[in-house]
Coordinates of C-alpha atoms and ligand atoms in Angstrom, one line a residue:
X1 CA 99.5 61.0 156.6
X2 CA 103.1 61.9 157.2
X3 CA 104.1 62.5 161.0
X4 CA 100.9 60.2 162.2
X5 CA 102.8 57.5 163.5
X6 CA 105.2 59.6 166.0
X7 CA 107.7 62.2 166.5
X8 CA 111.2 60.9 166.9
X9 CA 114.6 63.4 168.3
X10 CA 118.0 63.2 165.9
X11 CA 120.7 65.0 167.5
X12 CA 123.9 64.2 165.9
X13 CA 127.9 65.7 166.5
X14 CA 128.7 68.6 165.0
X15 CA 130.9 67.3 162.3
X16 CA 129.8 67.7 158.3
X17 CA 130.7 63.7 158.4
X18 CA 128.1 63.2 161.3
X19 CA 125.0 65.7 160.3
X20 CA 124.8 64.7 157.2
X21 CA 123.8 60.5 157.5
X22 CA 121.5 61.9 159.8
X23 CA 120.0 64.2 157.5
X24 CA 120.0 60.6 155.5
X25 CA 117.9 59.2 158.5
X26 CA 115.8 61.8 158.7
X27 CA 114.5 61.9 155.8
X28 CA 114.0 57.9 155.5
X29 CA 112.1 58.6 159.1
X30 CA 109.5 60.9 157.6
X31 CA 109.1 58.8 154.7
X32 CA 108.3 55.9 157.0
X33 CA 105.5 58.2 158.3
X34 CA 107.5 60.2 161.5
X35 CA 107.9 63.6 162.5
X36 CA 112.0 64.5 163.2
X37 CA 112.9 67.2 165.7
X38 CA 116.8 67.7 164.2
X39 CA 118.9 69.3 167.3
X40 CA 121.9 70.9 167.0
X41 CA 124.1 73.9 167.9
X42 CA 122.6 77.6 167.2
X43 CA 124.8 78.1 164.1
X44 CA 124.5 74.7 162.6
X45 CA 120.8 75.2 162.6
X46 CA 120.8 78.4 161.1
X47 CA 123.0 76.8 158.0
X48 CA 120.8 74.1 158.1
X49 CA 117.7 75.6 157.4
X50 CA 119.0 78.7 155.4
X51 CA 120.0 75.9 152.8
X52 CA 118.7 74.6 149.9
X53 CA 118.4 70.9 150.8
X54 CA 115.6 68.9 150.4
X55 CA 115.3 68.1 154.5
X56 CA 115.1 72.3 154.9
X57 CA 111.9 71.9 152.9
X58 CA 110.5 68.7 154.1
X59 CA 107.5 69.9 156.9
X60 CA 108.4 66.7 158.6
X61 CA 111.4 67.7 160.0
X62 CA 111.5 70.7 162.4
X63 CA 115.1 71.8 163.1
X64 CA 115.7 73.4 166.7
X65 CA 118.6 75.1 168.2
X66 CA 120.4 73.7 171.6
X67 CA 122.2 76.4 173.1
X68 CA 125.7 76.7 172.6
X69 CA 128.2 79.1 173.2
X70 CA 131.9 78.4 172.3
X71 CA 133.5 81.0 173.5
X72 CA 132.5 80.1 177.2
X73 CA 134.5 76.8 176.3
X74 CA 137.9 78.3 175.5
X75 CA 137.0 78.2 172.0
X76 CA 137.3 81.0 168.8
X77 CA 133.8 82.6 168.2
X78 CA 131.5 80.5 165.6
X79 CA 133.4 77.1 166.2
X80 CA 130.1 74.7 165.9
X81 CA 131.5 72.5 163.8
X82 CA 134.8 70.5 163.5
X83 CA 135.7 70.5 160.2
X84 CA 136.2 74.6 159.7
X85 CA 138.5 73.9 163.1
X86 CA 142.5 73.0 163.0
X87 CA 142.9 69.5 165.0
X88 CA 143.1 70.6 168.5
X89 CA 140.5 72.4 168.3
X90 CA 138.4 70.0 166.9
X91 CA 139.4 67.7 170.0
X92 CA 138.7 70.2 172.0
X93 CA 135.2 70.6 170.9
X94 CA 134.0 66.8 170.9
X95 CA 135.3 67.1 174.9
X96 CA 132.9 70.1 175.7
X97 CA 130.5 68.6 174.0
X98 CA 128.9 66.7 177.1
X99 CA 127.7 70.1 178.9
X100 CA 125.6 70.0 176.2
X101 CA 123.8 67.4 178.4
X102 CA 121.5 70.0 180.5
X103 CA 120.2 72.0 177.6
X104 CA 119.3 68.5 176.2
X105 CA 117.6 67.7 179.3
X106 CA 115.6 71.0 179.0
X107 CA 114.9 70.3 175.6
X108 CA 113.2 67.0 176.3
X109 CA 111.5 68.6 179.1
X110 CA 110.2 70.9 177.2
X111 CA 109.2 68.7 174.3
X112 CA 107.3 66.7 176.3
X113 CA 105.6 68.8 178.0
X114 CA 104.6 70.4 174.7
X115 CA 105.6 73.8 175.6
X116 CA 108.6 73.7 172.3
X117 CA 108.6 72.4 169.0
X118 CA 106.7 72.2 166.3
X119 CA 104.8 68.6 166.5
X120 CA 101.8 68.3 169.1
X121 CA 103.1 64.8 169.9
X122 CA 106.2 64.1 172.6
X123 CA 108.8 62.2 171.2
X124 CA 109.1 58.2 171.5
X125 CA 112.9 58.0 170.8
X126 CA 115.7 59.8 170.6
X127 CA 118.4 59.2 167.9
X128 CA 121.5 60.5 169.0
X129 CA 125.2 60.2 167.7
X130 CA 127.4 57.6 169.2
X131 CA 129.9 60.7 170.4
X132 CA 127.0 61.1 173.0
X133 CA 127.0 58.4 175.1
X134 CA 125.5 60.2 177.9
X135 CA 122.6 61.0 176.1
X136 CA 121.0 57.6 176.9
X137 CA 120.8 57.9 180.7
X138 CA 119.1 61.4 179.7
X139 CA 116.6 60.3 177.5
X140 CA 115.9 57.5 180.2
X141 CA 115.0 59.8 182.5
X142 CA 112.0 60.8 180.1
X143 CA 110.7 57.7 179.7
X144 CA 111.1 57.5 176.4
X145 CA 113.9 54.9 174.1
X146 CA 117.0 55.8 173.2
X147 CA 119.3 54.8 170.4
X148 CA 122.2 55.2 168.3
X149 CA 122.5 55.6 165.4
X150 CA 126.1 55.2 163.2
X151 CA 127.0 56.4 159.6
X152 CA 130.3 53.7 159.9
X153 CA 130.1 50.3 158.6
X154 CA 130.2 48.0 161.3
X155 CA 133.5 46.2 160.9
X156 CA 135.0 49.3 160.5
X157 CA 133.4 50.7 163.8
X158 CA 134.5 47.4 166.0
X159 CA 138.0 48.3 165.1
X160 CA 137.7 51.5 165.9
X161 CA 135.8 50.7 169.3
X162 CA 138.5 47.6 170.3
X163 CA 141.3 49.9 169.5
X164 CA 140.0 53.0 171.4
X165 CA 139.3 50.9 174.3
X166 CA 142.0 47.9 174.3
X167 CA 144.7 50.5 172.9
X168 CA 146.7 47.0 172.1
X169 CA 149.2 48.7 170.0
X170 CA 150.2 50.1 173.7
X171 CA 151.3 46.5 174.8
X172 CA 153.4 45.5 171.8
X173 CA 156.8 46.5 170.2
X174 CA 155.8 44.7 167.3
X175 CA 154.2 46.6 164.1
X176 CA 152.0 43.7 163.9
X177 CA 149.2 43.6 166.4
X178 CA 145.2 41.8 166.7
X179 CA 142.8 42.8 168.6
X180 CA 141.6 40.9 171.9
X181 CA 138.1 41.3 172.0
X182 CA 138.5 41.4 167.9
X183 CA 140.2 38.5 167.1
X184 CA 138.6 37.5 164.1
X185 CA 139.5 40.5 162.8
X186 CA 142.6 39.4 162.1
X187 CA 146.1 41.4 162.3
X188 CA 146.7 45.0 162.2
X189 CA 149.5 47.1 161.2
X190 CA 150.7 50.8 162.3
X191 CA 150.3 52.0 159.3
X192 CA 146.5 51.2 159.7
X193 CA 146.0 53.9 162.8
X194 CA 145.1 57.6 162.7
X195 CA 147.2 60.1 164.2
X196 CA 145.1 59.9 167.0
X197 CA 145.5 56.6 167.9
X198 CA 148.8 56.2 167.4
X199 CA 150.1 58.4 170.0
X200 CA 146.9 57.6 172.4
X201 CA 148.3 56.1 175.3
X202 CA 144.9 56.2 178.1
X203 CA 146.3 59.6 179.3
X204 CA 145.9 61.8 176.3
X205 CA 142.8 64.1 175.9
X206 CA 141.4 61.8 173.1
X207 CA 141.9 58.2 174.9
X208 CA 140.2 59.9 178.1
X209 CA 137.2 61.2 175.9
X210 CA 137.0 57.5 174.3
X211 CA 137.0 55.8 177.5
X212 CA 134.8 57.5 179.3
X213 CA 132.2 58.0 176.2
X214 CA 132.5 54.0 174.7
X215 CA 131.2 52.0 177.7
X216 CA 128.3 54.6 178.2
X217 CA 126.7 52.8 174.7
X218 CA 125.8 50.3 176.8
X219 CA 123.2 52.3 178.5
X220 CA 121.2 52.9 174.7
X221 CA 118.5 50.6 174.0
X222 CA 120.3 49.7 170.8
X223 CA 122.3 50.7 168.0
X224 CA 121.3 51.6 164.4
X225 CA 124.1 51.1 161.7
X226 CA 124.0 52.1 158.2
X227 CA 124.9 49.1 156.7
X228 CA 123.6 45.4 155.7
X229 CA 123.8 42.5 157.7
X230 CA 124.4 40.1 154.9
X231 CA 128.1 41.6 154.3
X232 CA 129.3 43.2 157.3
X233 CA 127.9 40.7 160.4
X234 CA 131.1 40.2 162.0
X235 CA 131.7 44.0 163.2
X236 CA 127.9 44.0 164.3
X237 CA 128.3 40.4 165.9
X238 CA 131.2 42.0 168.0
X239 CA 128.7 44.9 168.8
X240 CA 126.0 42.6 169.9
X241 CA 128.2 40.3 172.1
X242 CA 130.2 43.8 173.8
X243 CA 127.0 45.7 174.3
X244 CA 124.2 42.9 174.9
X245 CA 121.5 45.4 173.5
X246 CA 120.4 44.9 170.1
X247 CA 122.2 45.9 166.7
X248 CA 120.4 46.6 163.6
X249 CA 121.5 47.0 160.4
X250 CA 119.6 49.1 158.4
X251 CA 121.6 50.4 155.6
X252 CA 122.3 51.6 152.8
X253 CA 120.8 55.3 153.8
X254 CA 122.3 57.3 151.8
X255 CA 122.2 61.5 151.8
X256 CA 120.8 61.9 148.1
X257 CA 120.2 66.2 147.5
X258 CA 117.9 67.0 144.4
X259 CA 120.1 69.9 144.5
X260 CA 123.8 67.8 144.4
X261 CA 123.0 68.2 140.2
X262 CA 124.3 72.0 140.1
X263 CA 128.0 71.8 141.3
X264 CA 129.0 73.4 144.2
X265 CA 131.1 76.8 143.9
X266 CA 132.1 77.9 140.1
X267 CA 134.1 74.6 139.7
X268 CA 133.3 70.9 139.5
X269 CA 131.2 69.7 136.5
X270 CA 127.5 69.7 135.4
X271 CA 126.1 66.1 135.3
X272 CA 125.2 66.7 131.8
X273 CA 128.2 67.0 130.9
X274 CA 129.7 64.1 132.8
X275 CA 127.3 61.7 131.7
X276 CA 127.7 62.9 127.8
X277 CA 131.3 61.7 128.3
X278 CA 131.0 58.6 130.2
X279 CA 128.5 58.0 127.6
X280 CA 131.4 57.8 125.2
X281 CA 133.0 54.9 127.0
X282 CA 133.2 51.9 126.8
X283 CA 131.4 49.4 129.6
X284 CA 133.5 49.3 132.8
X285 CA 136.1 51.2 131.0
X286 CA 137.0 54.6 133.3
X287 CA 138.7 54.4 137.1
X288 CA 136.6 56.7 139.2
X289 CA 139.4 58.9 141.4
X290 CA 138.4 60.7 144.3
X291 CA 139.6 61.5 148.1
X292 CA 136.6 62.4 149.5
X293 CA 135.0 65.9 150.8
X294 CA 137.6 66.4 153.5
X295 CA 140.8 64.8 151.9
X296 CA 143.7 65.4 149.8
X297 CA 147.1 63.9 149.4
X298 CA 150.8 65.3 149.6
X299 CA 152.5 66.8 146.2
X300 CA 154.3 64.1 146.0
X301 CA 151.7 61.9 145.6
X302 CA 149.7 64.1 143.5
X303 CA 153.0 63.8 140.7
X304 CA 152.9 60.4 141.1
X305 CA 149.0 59.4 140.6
X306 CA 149.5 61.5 137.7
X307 CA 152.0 59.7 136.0
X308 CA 150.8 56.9 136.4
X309 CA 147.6 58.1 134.7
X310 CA 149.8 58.8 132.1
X311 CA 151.4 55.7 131.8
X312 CA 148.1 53.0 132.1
X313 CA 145.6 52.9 129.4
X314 CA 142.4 53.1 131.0
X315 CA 140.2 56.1 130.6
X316 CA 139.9 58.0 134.4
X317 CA 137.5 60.6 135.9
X318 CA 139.6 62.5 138.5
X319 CA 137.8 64.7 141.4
X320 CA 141.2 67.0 142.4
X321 CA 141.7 69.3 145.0
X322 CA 144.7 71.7 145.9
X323 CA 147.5 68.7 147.7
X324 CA 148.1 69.2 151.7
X325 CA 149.9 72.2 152.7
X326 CA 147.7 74.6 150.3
X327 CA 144.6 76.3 151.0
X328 CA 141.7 73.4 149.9
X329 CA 139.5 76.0 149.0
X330 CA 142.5 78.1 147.0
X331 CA 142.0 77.6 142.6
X332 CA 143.6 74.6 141.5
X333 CA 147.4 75.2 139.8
X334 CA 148.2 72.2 137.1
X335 CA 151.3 74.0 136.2
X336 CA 152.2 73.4 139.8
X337 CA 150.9 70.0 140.9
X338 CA 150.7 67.9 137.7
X339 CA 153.1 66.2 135.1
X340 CA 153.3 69.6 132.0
X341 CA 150.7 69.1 130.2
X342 CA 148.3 66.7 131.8
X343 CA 145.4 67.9 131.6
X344 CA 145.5 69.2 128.1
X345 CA 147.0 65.9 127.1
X346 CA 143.8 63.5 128.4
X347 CA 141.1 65.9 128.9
X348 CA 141.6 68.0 125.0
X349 CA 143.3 65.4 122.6
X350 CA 142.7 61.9 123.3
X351 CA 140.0 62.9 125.7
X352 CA 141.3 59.6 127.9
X353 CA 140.8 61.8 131.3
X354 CA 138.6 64.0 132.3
X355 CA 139.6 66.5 135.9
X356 CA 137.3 67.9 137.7
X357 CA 138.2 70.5 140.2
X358 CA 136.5 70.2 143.9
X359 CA 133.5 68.4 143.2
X360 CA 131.3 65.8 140.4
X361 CA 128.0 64.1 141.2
X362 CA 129.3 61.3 142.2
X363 CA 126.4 59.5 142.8
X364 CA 125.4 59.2 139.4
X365 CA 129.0 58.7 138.1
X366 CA 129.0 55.8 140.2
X367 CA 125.7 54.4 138.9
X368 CA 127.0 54.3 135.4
X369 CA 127.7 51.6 133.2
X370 CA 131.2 52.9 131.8
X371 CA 132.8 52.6 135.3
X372 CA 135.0 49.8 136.3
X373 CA 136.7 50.5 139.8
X374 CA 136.6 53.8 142.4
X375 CA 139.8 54.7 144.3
X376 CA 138.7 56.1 147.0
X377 CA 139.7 57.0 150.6
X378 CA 137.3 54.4 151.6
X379 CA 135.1 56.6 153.7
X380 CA 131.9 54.5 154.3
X381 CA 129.5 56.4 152.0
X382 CA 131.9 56.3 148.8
X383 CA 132.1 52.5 149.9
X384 CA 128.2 52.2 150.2
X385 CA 128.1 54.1 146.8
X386 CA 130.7 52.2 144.9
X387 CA 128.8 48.6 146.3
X388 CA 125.7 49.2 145.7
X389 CA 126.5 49.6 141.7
X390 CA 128.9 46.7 141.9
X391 CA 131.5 48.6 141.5
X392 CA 134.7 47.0 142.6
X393 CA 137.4 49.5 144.5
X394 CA 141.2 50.5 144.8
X395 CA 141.5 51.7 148.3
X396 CA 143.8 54.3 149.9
X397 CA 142.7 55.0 153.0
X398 CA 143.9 58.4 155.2
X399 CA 142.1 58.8 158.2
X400 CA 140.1 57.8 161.0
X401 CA 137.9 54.3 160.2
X402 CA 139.0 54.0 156.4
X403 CA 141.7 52.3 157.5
X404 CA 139.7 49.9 159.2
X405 CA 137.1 49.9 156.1
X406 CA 139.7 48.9 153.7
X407 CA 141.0 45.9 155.2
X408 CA 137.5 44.9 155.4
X409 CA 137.1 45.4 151.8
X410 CA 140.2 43.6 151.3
X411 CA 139.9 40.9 153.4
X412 CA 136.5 40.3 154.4
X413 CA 134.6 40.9 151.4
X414 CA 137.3 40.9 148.8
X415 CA 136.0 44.0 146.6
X416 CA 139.1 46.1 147.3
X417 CA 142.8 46.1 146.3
X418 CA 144.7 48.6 148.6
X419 CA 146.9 51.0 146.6
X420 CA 148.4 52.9 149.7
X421 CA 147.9 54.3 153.6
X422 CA 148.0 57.5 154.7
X423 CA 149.6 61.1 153.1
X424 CA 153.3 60.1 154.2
X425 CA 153.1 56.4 152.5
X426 CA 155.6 56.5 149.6
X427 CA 153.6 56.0 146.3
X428 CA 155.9 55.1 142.8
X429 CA 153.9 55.4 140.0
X430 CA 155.0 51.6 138.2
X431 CA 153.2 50.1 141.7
X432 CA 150.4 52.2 140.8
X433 CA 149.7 51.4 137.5
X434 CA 150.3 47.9 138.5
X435 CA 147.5 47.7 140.7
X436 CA 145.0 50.1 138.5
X437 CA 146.0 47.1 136.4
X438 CA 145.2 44.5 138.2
X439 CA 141.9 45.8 138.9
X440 CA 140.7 47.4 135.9
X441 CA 141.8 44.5 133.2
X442 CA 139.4 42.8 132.0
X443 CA 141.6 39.6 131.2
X444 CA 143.0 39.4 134.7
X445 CA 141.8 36.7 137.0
X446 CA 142.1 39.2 140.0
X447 CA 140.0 41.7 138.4
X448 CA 137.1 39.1 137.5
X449 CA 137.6 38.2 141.3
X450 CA 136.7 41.4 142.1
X451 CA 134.2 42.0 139.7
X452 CA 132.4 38.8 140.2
X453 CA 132.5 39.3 144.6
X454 CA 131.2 43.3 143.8
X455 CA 128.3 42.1 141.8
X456 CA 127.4 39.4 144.6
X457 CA 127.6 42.6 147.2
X458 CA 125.2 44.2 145.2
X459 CA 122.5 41.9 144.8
X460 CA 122.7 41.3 148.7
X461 CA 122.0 45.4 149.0
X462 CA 119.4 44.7 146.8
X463 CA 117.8 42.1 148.4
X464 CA 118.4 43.5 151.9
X465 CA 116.3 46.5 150.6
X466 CA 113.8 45.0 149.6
X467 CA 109.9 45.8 150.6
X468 CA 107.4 43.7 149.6
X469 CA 104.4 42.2 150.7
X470 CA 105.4 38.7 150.5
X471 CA 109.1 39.5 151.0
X472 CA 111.2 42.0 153.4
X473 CA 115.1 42.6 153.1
X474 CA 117.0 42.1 156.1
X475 CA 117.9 45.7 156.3
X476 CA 113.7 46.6 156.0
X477 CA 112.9 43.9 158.6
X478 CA 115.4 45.6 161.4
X479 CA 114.2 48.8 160.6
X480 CA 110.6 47.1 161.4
X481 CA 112.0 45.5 164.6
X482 CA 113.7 49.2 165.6
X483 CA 110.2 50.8 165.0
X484 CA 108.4 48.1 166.9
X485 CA 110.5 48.4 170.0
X486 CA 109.5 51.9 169.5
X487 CA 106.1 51.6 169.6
X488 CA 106.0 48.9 172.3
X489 CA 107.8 50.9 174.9
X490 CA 105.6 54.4 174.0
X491 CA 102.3 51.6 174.7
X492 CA 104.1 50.1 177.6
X493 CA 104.6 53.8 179.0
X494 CA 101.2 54.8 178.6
Ligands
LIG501 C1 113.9 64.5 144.1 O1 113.5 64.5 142.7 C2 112.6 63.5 142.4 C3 112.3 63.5 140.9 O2 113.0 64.5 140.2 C4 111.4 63.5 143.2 O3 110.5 62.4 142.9 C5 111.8 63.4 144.7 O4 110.6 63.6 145.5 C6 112.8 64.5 145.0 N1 113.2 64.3 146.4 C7 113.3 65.2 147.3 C8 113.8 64.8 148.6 O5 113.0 66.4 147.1
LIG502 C1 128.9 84.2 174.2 O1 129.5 84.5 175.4 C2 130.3 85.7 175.4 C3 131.1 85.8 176.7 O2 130.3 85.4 177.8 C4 129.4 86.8 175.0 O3 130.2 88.0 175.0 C5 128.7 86.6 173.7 O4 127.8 87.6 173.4 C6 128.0 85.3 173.7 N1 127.5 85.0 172.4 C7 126.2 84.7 172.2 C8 125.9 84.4 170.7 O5 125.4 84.6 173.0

């Protein structure tokens, strides 16, 4: 029966980019036979289970409120989550966010004495997001195992741990720089950092957060990744060897809504309708375009992506939100941001392009047989997405760990030809096509590169998710190891 096995606590940073892989792990925790307390702030809750998703319907999961007020922070009304917040703001959040840490304690009190919730078990573990270091020492003070668990790939999460805590672009004129504790990693540039990081210098509000929250991962009983070992061992080697507690890799977990197949607001496109055309295609024929959930680029860059759309004869699927300086959620004005014409030109006559406004379900574009490469921001779930179909990618990273993902794609795993960095990077629409080129010809000998290393990547998802009797995926066997731990220390407590 579902739940029999043991009630487990996920309790994740309010962030859309954080919640949701957790809703992801949640729901791969129930079907593994565990009951999910889901913590969060009072309004995130409410949206939570107000919405249609599948985890606000699964019994398994019991969402519960941890009592937040912003406004006794210094913060507007309402501000639970970062994303409706400009930047500052946002900062300013993730640093309140430790005085969460006596509520939490109450919580667990409470939880294990039974006297809240919704499960007539205490909880074994808790699950918590990597932004909550202190949560460990909590936890500890329960009894009960702690871990966390991370939505980023692993190579991509090293760099962003070295940098944060070795800030080694503080010690160098040049615009070339490695990491010390990262060396394999081979050499950054600049251009590669997020706002953030390039002005941190150990005194600013963000660097402070960082180095006070990173070394408190050591206190976890280990770390939980969403990703496979086979692929992405070096950023999880660097984890294992910096933290000493153990790493598993037990991706790809990926947030997969029933729902997803009615588009969001009036815009984006029915899957029906999506699939009739890529139907039309021709194998590995159409370049998959989209930014992201949170992303956009500059005007600028908008014109040019669109001529060179217009100039390269491949067929292209092209998610499109209002560029940077407008209103994301404001209608969509072609007249304004494209070449004349566009969109009559591919989508009506030739029917070469097809834009979508906001939102397509990407999942299943991604899964079909007419698509040849994905440029993406290189956010780790549109990566995961894009592998796990073999599907090779043009990368154009913008904030945060993308940066850090694409090299890896690039360089470590060679899926990935980088198209540009950032919303300032100066895009021409001849280097453009070139490298949609490159990529989707099926003559070139870069392109069957690519081709042939994303097919590899995805029979190693393939067999690192596999559950048999006779034979367990890597990815299944740490997930094992995690829940053994589990259930040792909950025997071991008794
Ligand atoms: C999603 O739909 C499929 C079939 O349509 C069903 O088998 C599955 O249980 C559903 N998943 C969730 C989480 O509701
Ligand atoms: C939050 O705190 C403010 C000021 O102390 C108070 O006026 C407000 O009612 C509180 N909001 C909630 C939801 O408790």
């Amino acid at each position: 029966m579902e739940g029999e096995k043991g009630h487990i606590v996920l309790f994740p940073f309010m962030a859309q980019g954080h919640i949701i892989p957790f809703l992801a792990l949640a729901s791969k925790f129930t079907q593994k036979g565990y009951q999910i307390t889901f913590i969060n702030t009072p309004l995130n809750i409410k949206k939570l289970k107000s919405s249609s998703s599948s985890s606000s319907k699964n019994p398994s999961i019991h969402f519960l409120e941890i009592p937040f007020n912003s406004t006794e922070h210094n913060l507007p009304p309402d501000a639970e989550i970062t994303d409706s917040l400009p930047y500052n703001l946002a900062l300013k959040l993730l640093q309140v966010s430790p005085s969460l840490e006596s509520n939490f304690r109450n919580i667990l009190t409470n939880l294990v004495n039974l006297k809240i919730g919704f499960f007539k078990k205490p909880p074994i573990c808790v699950v918590s997001d990597f932004f909550f270091g202190w949560s460990a020492k909590v936890t500890h003070e329960f009894g009960i195992l702690h871990s966390i668990f991370v939505g980023a790939g692993g190579f991509g999460l090293a760099c962003y741990y070295s940098m944060w805590i070795n800030l080694p672009h503080k010690h160098t004129d040049n615009l070339e720089f490695i990491l010390p504790d990262f060396q394999e990693a081979g050499k950054f540039h600049v251009t590669q950092l997020s706002p953030s990081l390039a002005i941190a210098d150990g005194n600013d509000e963000y660097s402070v957060f960082q180095m006070k929250n990173l070394p408190l991962w050591k206190n976890s009983d280990g770390v939980l990744f969403n990703t496979v070992e086979e692929f992405d061992n070096s950023g999880l080697m660097y984890f294992r060897r910096k933290l000493c507690i153990p790493v598993w890799a037990i991706g790809p977990i990926l947030y997969q809504e029933n729902d997803t197949k009615t588009p969001r607001k009036e815009s984006g496109i029915p899957l029906v309708k999506c699939k009739e055309w890529l139907d039309n295609k021709d194998e590995k024929s159409v370049l998959y375009i989209c930014f992201g959930s949170q992303n956009t680029i500059s005007p600028s860059q908008m014109m040019q992506l669109a001529k060179a759309l217009d100039g390269v004869e491949v067929n292209f699927i092209w998610v499109i939100r209002p560029p940077l300086g407008f209103d994301v959620n404001a209608d969509f004005k072609p007249e304004e941001w494209l070449p004349e014409g566009f969109i009559e030109r591919n989508q009506e006559n030739e029917q070469r392009g097809l834009v979508v406004v906001n939102w397509a379900p990407q999942v299943e574009i991604l899964a079909h047989e007419s698509i040849g490469s994905f440029l993406s921001n290189c956010g780790w779930n549109s990566v995961l997405e894009s592998l796990i179909n073999g599907v090779p990618l043009i990368g154009w990273p913008m904030a945060a760990d993308q940066f850090f993902n694409a090299k890896f794609l690039v360089e470590e795993i060679g899926v990935c030809v980088e198209m540009a960095r950032g919303t300032t990077f100066d895009v021409s629409y001849g280097d453009v096509i070139k490298k949609i080129e490159l990529v989707m010809d099926s003559e070139s000998e870069k392109g069957k590169r690519l081709r042939g290393k994303a097919c590899e990547v995805k029979e190693m998802i393939k067999d690192a998710t596999r559950d048999e009797a006779d034979y367990k995926g890597s990815s299944i066997r740490a997930m094992d190891e995690f829940f053994n731990l589990m259930m040792k220390e909950r025997i071991g407590s008794q």
